Amino acid sequence: MSPDKLVYMANQIGKFFTSQGPQQAVSGTADHIKKFWEPRMRAQIFAHLRAGGEGLDPVARAAIKRLAETEVK
């Protein structure tokens, strides 16, 4: 899947959870991505984040960073 599509999807998830407040938005976004994205998709978005994370909204960026730090390699 293209990085642009993954960024779009991650941002949409983050926007959904934004109304729950900043901390819950990050947690909810991270949880959703962990539960519903394939490992390949997560690996691609982690690589995109390492390359600068262009286009990621703050909530999505924080959620992906949190997942990248905790996911077992």
mmCIF file of N, CA, C and O in Angstrom:
data_model
loop_
_atom_site.group_PDB
_atom_site.id
_atom_site.type_symbol
_atom_site.label_atom_id
_atom_site.label_comp_id
_atom_site.label_asym_id
_atom_site.label_seq_id
_atom_site.Cartn_x
_atom_site.Cartn_y
_atom_site.Cartn_z
ATOM 1 N N MET A 1 0.860 -1.177 0.000
ATOM 2 C CA MET A 1 0.000 0.000 0.000
ATOM 3 C C MET A 1 0.900 1.232 0.000
ATOM 4 O O MET A 1 1.944 1.241 0.639
ATOM 5 N N SER A 2 0.475 2.272 -0.661
ATOM 6 C CA SER A 2 1.306 3.468 -0.766
ATOM 7 C C SER A 2 1.363 4.208 0.574
ATOM 8 O O SER A 2 0.395 4.192 1.346
ATOM 9 N N PRO A 3 2.504 4.862 0.850
ATOM 10 C CA PRO A 3 2.604 5.648 2.079
ATOM 11 C C PRO A 3 1.517 6.714 2.179
ATOM 12 O O PRO A 3 0.994 6.959 3.269
ATOM 13 N N ASP A 4 1.164 7.324 1.047
ATOM 14 C CA ASP A 4 0.121 8.355 1.070
ATOM 15 C C ASP A 4 -1.210 7.793 1.568
ATOM 16 O O ASP A 4 -1.921 8.442 2.334
ATOM 17 N N LYS A 5 -1.550 6.597 1.129
ATOM 18 C CA LYS A 5 -2.806 5.960 1.552
ATOM 19 C C LYS A 5 -2.761 5.631 3.043
ATOM 20 O O LYS A 5 -3.742 5.836 3.762
ATOM 21 N N LEU A 6 -1.623 5.123 3.514
ATOM 22 C CA LEU A 6 -1.484 4.793 4.936
ATOM 23 C C LEU A 6 -1.563 6.050 5.798
ATOM 24 O O LEU A 6 -2.202 6.040 6.857
ATOM 25 N N VAL A 7 -0.935 7.116 5.343
ATOM 26 C CA VAL A 7 -0.994 8.390 6.070
ATOM 27 C C VAL A 7 -2.439 8.877 6.134
ATOM 28 O O VAL A 7 -2.925 9.283 7.196
ATOM 29 N N TYR A 8 -3.133 8.815 5.008
ATOM 30 C CA TYR A 8 -4.529 9.234 4.968
ATOM 31 C C TYR A 8 -5.360 8.426 5.969
ATOM 32 O O TYR A 8 -6.145 8.981 6.740
ATOM 33 N N MET A 9 -5.184 7.118 5.943
ATOM 34 C CA MET A 9 -5.947 6.241 6.841
ATOM 35 C C MET A 9 -5.631 6.541 8.301
ATOM 36 O O MET A 9 -6.545 6.634 9.143
ATOM 37 N N ALA A 10 -4.347 6.673 8.636
ATOM 38 C CA ALA A 10 -3.946 6.956 10.022
ATOM 39 C C ALA A 10 -4.526 8.298 10.476
ATOM 40 O O ALA A 10 -5.024 8.411 11.614
ATOM 41 N N ASN A 11 -4.476 9.297 9.614
ATOM 42 C CA ASN A 11 -5.036 10.609 9.968
ATOM 43 C C ASN A 11 -6.543 10.536 10.181
ATOM 44 O O ASN A 11 -7.076 11.183 11.094
ATOM 45 N N GLN A 12 -7.241 9.767 9.360
ATOM 46 C CA GLN A 12 -8.692 9.612 9.524
ATOM 47 C C GLN A 12 -9.020 8.946 10.865
ATOM 48 O O GLN A 12 -9.965 9.356 11.543
ATOM 49 N N ILE A 13 -8.260 7.934 11.220
ATOM 50 C CA ILE A 13 -8.469 7.268 12.515
ATOM 51 C C ILE A 13 -8.238 8.265 13.645
ATOM 52 O O ILE A 13 -9.035 8.345 14.587
ATOM 53 N N GLY A 14 -7.153 9.022 13.546
ATOM 54 C CA GLY A 14 -6.856 10.027 14.571
ATOM 55 C C GLY A 14 -7.962 11.061 14.702
ATOM 56 O O GLY A 14 -8.336 11.443 15.815
ATOM 57 N N LYS A 15 -8.496 11.503 13.579
ATOM 58 C CA LYS A 15 -9.580 12.493 13.608
ATOM 59 C C LYS A 15 -10.823 11.934 14.291
ATOM 60 O O LYS A 15 -11.518 12.654 15.007
ATOM 61 N N PHE A 16 -11.088 10.650 14.099
ATOM 62 C CA PHE A 16 -12.242 10.023 14.736
ATOM 63 C C PHE A 16 -12.125 10.111 16.258
ATOM 64 O O PHE A 16 -13.104 10.379 16.949
ATOM 65 N N PHE A 17 -10.924 9.875 16.786
ATOM 66 C CA PHE A 17 -10.728 9.829 18.237
ATOM 67 C C PHE A 17 -10.454 11.203 18.857
ATOM 68 O O PHE A 17 -10.434 11.325 20.086
ATOM 69 N N THR A 18 -10.265 12.241 18.063
ATOM 70 C CA THR A 18 -9.891 13.563 18.574
ATOM 71 C C THR A 18 -10.893 14.110 19.581
ATOM 72 O O THR A 18 -10.500 14.762 20.550
ATOM 73 N N SER A 19 -12.169 13.851 19.394
ATOM 74 C CA SER A 19 -13.188 14.388 20.301
ATOM 75 C C SER A 19 -13.076 13.831 21.716
ATOM 76 O O SER A 19 -13.649 14.380 22.648
ATOM 77 N N GLN A 20 -12.297 12.781 21.897
ATOM 78 C CA GLN A 20 -12.138 12.161 23.214
ATOM 79 C C GLN A 20 -10.998 12.779 24.023
ATOM 80 O O GLN A 20 -10.717 12.318 25.125
ATOM 81 N N GLY A 21 -10.364 13.789 23.483
ATOM 82 C CA GLY A 21 -9.257 14.447 24.168
ATOM 83 C C GLY A 21 -7.924 13.917 23.658
ATOM 84 O O GLY A 21 -7.848 12.817 23.114
ATOM 85 N N PRO A 22 -6.860 14.716 23.839
ATOM 86 C CA PRO A 22 -5.567 14.373 23.239
ATOM 87 C C PRO A 22 -4.993 13.018 23.654
ATOM 88 O O PRO A 22 -4.549 12.246 22.801
ATOM 89 N N GLN A 23 -4.987 12.725 24.931
ATOM 90 C CA GLN A 23 -4.395 11.466 25.400
ATOM 91 C C GLN A 23 -5.180 10.255 24.891
ATOM 92 O O GLN A 23 -4.601 9.287 24.413
ATOM 93 N N GLN A 24 -6.493 10.324 25.000
ATOM 94 C CA GLN A 24 -7.331 9.220 24.537
ATOM 95 C C GLN A 24 -7.293 9.091 23.022
ATOM 96 O O GLN A 24 -7.389 7.988 22.489
ATOM 97 N N ALA A 25 -7.143 10.211 22.326
ATOM 98 C CA ALA A 25 -7.064 10.164 20.864
ATOM 99 C C ALA A 25 -5.828 9.385 20.424
ATOM 100 O O ALA A 25 -5.906 8.539 19.524
ATOM 101 N N VAL A 26 -4.698 9.633 21.065
ATOM 102 C CA VAL A 26 -3.475 8.909 20.728
ATOM 103 C C VAL A 26 -3.625 7.433 21.083
ATOM 104 O O VAL A 26 -3.304 6.556 20.271
ATOM 105 N N SER A 27 -4.136 7.153 22.269
ATOM 106 C CA SER A 27 -4.322 5.761 22.689
ATOM 107 C C SER A 27 -5.295 5.018 21.793
ATOM 108 O O SER A 27 -5.044 3.884 21.391
ATOM 109 N N GLY A 28 -6.417 5.656 21.474
ATOM 110 C CA GLY A 28 -7.417 5.025 20.619
ATOM 111 C C GLY A 28 -6.901 4.770 19.215
ATOM 112 O O GLY A 28 -7.154 3.707 18.633
ATOM 113 N N THR A 29 -6.149 5.717 18.683
ATOM 114 C CA THR A 29 -5.578 5.563 17.342
ATOM 115 C C THR A 29 -4.558 4.433 17.334
ATOM 116 O O THR A 29 -4.575 3.573 16.446
ATOM 117 N N ALA A 30 -3.684 4.425 18.324
ATOM 118 C CA ALA A 30 -2.666 3.364 18.409
ATOM 119 C C ALA A 30 -3.329 1.997 18.551
ATOM 120 O O ALA A 30 -2.933 1.031 17.885
ATOM 121 N N ASP A 31 -4.335 1.910 19.385
ATOM 122 C CA ASP A 31 -5.025 0.645 19.610
ATOM 123 C C ASP A 31 -5.699 0.153 18.326
ATOM 124 O O ASP A 31 -5.615 -1.025 17.979
ATOM 125 N N HIS A 32 -6.347 1.064 17.622
ATOM 126 C CA HIS A 32 -7.021 0.689 16.376
ATOM 127 C C HIS A 32 -6.013 0.177 15.340
ATOM 128 O O HIS A 32 -6.241 -0.864 14.716
ATOM 129 N N ILE A 33 -4.922 0.896 15.175
ATOM 130 C CA ILE A 33 -3.911 0.484 14.196
ATOM 131 C C ILE A 33 -3.314 -0.866 14.583
ATOM 132 O O ILE A 33 -3.133 -1.741 13.735
ATOM 133 N N LYS A 34 -3.065 -1.052 15.866
ATOM 134 C CA LYS A 34 -2.498 -2.336 16.328
ATOM 135 C C LYS A 34 -3.463 -3.493 16.072
ATOM 136 O O LYS A 34 -3.054 -4.570 15.630
ATOM 137 N N LYS A 35 -4.738 -3.273 16.317
ATOM 138 C CA LYS A 35 -5.732 -4.341 16.174
ATOM 139 C C LYS A 35 -6.103 -4.652 14.726
ATOM 140 O O LYS A 35 -6.341 -5.805 14.379
ATOM 141 N N PHE A 36 -6.190 -3.624 13.889
ATOM 142 C CA PHE A 36 -6.812 -3.812 12.582
ATOM 143 C C PHE A 36 -5.888 -3.687 11.378
ATOM 144 O O PHE A 36 -6.294 -4.029 10.274
ATOM 145 N N TRP A 37 -4.683 -3.188 11.562
ATOM 146 C CA TRP A 37 -3.755 -3.102 10.436
ATOM 147 C C TRP A 37 -2.882 -4.345 10.394
ATOM 148 O O TRP A 37 -2.412 -4.818 11.431
ATOM 149 N N GLU A 38 -2.640 -4.833 9.198
ATOM 150 C CA GLU A 38 -1.739 -5.966 9.010
ATOM 151 C C GLU A 38 -0.328 -5.574 9.423
ATOM 152 O O GLU A 38 0.037 -4.393 9.331
ATOM 153 N N PRO A 39 0.488 -6.539 9.834
ATOM 154 C CA PRO A 39 1.872 -6.232 10.189
ATOM 155 C C PRO A 39 2.637 -5.508 9.071
ATOM 156 O O PRO A 39 3.429 -4.607 9.347
ATOM 157 N N ARG A 40 2.350 -5.863 7.811
ATOM 158 C CA ARG A 40 3.025 -5.178 6.693
ATOM 159 C C ARG A 40 2.665 -3.698 6.647
ATOM 160 O O ARG A 40 3.516 -2.848 6.362
ATOM 161 N N MET A 41 1.405 -3.398 6.903
ATOM 162 C CA MET A 41 0.969 -2.000 6.899
ATOM 163 C C MET A 41 1.647 -1.230 8.030
ATOM 164 O O MET A 41 2.104 -0.103 7.827
ATOM 165 N N ARG A 42 1.691 -1.850 9.214
ATOM 166 C CA ARG A 42 2.353 -1.194 10.340
ATOM 167 C C ARG A 42 3.835 -0.973 10.041
ATOM 168 O O ARG A 42 4.372 0.105 10.308
ATOM 169 N N ALA A 43 4.481 -1.964 9.469
ATOM 170 C CA ALA A 43 5.902 -1.820 9.123
ATOM 171 C C ALA A 43 6.103 -0.671 8.139
ATOM 172 O O ALA A 43 7.065 0.103 8.267
ATOM 173 N N GLN A 44 5.206 -0.536 7.189
ATOM 174 C CA GLN A 44 5.321 0.545 6.201
ATOM 175 C C GLN A 44 5.131 1.918 6.837
ATOM 176 O O GLN A 44 5.864 2.853 6.523
ATOM 177 N N ILE A 45 4.164 2.044 7.745
ATOM 178 C CA ILE A 45 3.939 3.353 8.365
ATOM 179 C C ILE A 45 5.065 3.671 9.344
ATOM 180 O O ILE A 45 5.453 4.832 9.494
ATOM 181 N N PHE A 46 5.641 2.652 9.992
ATOM 182 C CA PHE A 46 6.798 2.886 10.861
ATOM 183 C C PHE A 46 7.976 3.398 10.033
ATOM 184 O O PHE A 46 8.678 4.322 10.438
ATOM 185 N N ALA A 47 8.194 2.798 8.875
ATOM 186 C CA ALA A 47 9.274 3.237 7.980
ATOM 187 C C ALA A 47 9.020 4.670 7.516
ATOM 188 O O ALA A 47 9.952 5.482 7.439
ATOM 189 N N HIS A 48 7.773 4.975 7.217
ATOM 190 C CA HIS A 48 7.430 6.336 6.796
ATOM 191 C C HIS A 48 7.727 7.324 7.924
ATOM 192 O O HIS A 48 8.267 8.413 7.676
ATOM 193 N N LEU A 49 7.403 6.961 9.151
ATOM 194 C CA LEU A 49 7.681 7.826 10.294
ATOM 195 C C LEU A 49 9.189 8.039 10.451
ATOM 196 O O LEU A 49 9.643 9.159 10.660
ATOM 197 N N ARG A 50 9.965 6.958 10.323
ATOM 198 C CA ARG A 50 11.424 7.076 10.427
ATOM 199 C C ARG A 50 12.000 7.973 9.336
ATOM 200 O O ARG A 50 13.023 8.622 9.538
ATOM 201 N N ALA A 51 11.327 8.022 8.191
ATOM 202 C CA ALA A 51 11.777 8.853 7.072
ATOM 203 C C ALA A 51 11.295 10.302 7.195
ATOM 204 O O ALA A 51 11.477 11.097 6.284
ATOM 205 N N GLY A 52 10.670 10.634 8.298
ATOM 206 C CA GLY A 52 10.211 12.003 8.529
ATOM 207 C C GLY A 52 8.729 12.133 8.786
ATOM 208 O O GLY A 52 8.267 13.123 9.321
ATOM 209 N N GLY A 53 7.945 11.151 8.364
ATOM 210 C CA GLY A 53 6.513 11.143 8.650
ATOM 211 C C GLY A 53 5.711 12.225 7.968
ATOM 212 O O GLY A 53 4.697 12.687 8.503
ATOM 213 N N GLU A 54 6.124 12.608 6.776
ATOM 214 C CA GLU A 54 5.436 13.676 6.050
ATOM 215 C C GLU A 54 3.936 13.398 5.940
ATOM 216 O O GLU A 54 3.509 12.307 5.590
ATOM 217 N N GLY A 55 3.144 14.415 6.287
ATOM 218 C CA GLY A 55 1.696 14.342 6.135
ATOM 219 C C GLY A 55 0.946 13.814 7.344
ATOM 220 O O GLY A 55 -0.275 13.924 7.399
ATOM 221 N N LEU A 56 1.655 13.253 8.312
ATOM 222 C CA LEU A 56 0.965 12.716 9.491
ATOM 223 C C LEU A 56 0.527 13.848 10.416
ATOM 224 O O LEU A 56 1.319 14.731 10.759
ATOM 225 N N ASP A 57 -0.730 13.809 10.814
ATOM 226 C CA ASP A 57 -1.239 14.749 11.802
ATOM 227 C C ASP A 57 -0.624 14.417 13.160
ATOM 228 O O ASP A 57 -0.166 13.286 13.382
ATOM 229 N N PRO A 58 -0.621 15.371 14.099
ATOM 230 C CA PRO A 58 0.016 15.130 15.395
ATOM 231 C C PRO A 58 -0.501 13.890 16.148
ATOM 232 O O PRO A 58 0.286 13.150 16.730
ATOM 233 N N VAL A 59 -1.803 13.664 16.132
ATOM 234 C CA VAL A 59 -2.353 12.498 16.844
ATOM 235 C C VAL A 59 -1.865 11.201 16.199
ATOM 236 O O VAL A 59 -1.394 10.286 16.882
ATOM 237 N N ALA A 60 -1.964 11.122 14.887
ATOM 238 C CA ALA A 60 -1.519 9.917 14.179
ATOM 239 C C ALA A 60 -0.025 9.712 14.369
ATOM 240 O O ALA A 60 0.434 8.593 14.608
ATOM 241 N N ARG A 61 0.763 10.774 14.295
ATOM 242 C CA ARG A 61 2.209 10.682 14.476
ATOM 243 C C ARG A 61 2.549 10.136 15.871
ATOM 244 O O ARG A 61 3.366 9.231 16.014
ATOM 245 N N ALA A 62 1.894 10.680 16.891
ATOM 246 C CA ALA A 62 2.162 10.231 18.265
ATOM 247 C C ALA A 62 1.754 8.768 18.453
ATOM 248 O O ALA A 62 2.453 8.002 19.113
ATOM 249 N N ALA A 63 0.624 8.387 17.878
ATOM 250 C CA ALA A 63 0.156 7.005 18.002
ATOM 251 C C ALA A 63 1.106 6.034 17.311
ATOM 252 O O ALA A 63 1.458 4.983 17.874
ATOM 253 N N ILE A 64 1.558 6.387 16.138
ATOM 254 C CA ILE A 64 2.459 5.511 15.391
ATOM 255 C C ILE A 64 3.811 5.439 16.084
ATOM 256 O O ILE A 64 4.415 4.365 16.176
ATOM 257 N N LYS A 65 4.262 6.563 16.612
ATOM 258 C CA LYS A 65 5.530 6.560 17.362
ATOM 259 C C LYS A 65 5.422 5.638 18.567
ATOM 260 O O LYS A 65 6.318 4.851 18.849
ATOM 261 N N ARG A 66 4.311 5.731 19.285
ATOM 262 C CA ARG A 66 4.102 4.872 20.458
ATOM 263 C C ARG A 66 4.112 3.398 20.055
ATOM 264 O O ARG A 66 4.751 2.569 20.708
ATOM 265 N N LEU A 67 3.412 3.070 18.988
ATOM 266 C CA LEU A 67 3.384 1.678 18.518
ATOM 267 C C LEU A 67 4.762 1.193 18.092
ATOM 268 O O LEU A 67 5.157 0.072 18.406
ATOM 269 N N ALA A 68 5.484 2.036 17.370
ATOM 270 C CA ALA A 68 6.810 1.663 16.886
ATOM 271 C C ALA A 68 7.755 1.367 18.040
ATOM 272 O O ALA A 68 8.601 0.478 17.951
ATOM 273 N N GLU A 69 7.606 2.101 19.142
ATOM 274 C CA GLU A 69 8.471 1.915 20.306
ATOM 275 C C GLU A 69 8.116 0.653 21.089
ATOM 276 O O GLU A 69 8.969 0.090 21.763
ATOM 277 N N THR A 70 6.861 0.204 20.994
ATOM 278 C CA THR A 70 6.428 -0.922 21.816
ATOM 279 C C THR A 70 6.284 -2.231 21.057
ATOM 280 O O THR A 70 6.263 -3.300 21.656
ATOM 281 N N GLU A 71 6.171 -2.145 19.725
ATOM 282 C CA GLU A 71 5.955 -3.360 18.943
ATOM 283 C C GLU A 71 7.211 -4.235 18.929
ATOM 284 O O GLU A 71 8.304 -3.754 18.731
ATOM 285 N N VAL A 72 6.993 -5.514 19.135
ATOM 286 C CA VAL A 72 8.093 -6.469 19.142
ATOM 287 C C VAL A 72 8.554 -6.667 17.708
ATOM 288 O O VAL A 72 7.765 -6.900 16.806
ATOM 289 N N LYS A 73 9.837 -6.579 17.509
ATOM 290 C CA LYS A 73 10.404 -6.735 16.167
ATOM 291 C C LYS A 73 10.599 -8.190 15.833
ATOM 292 O O LYS A 73 10.908 -9.003 16.599
#
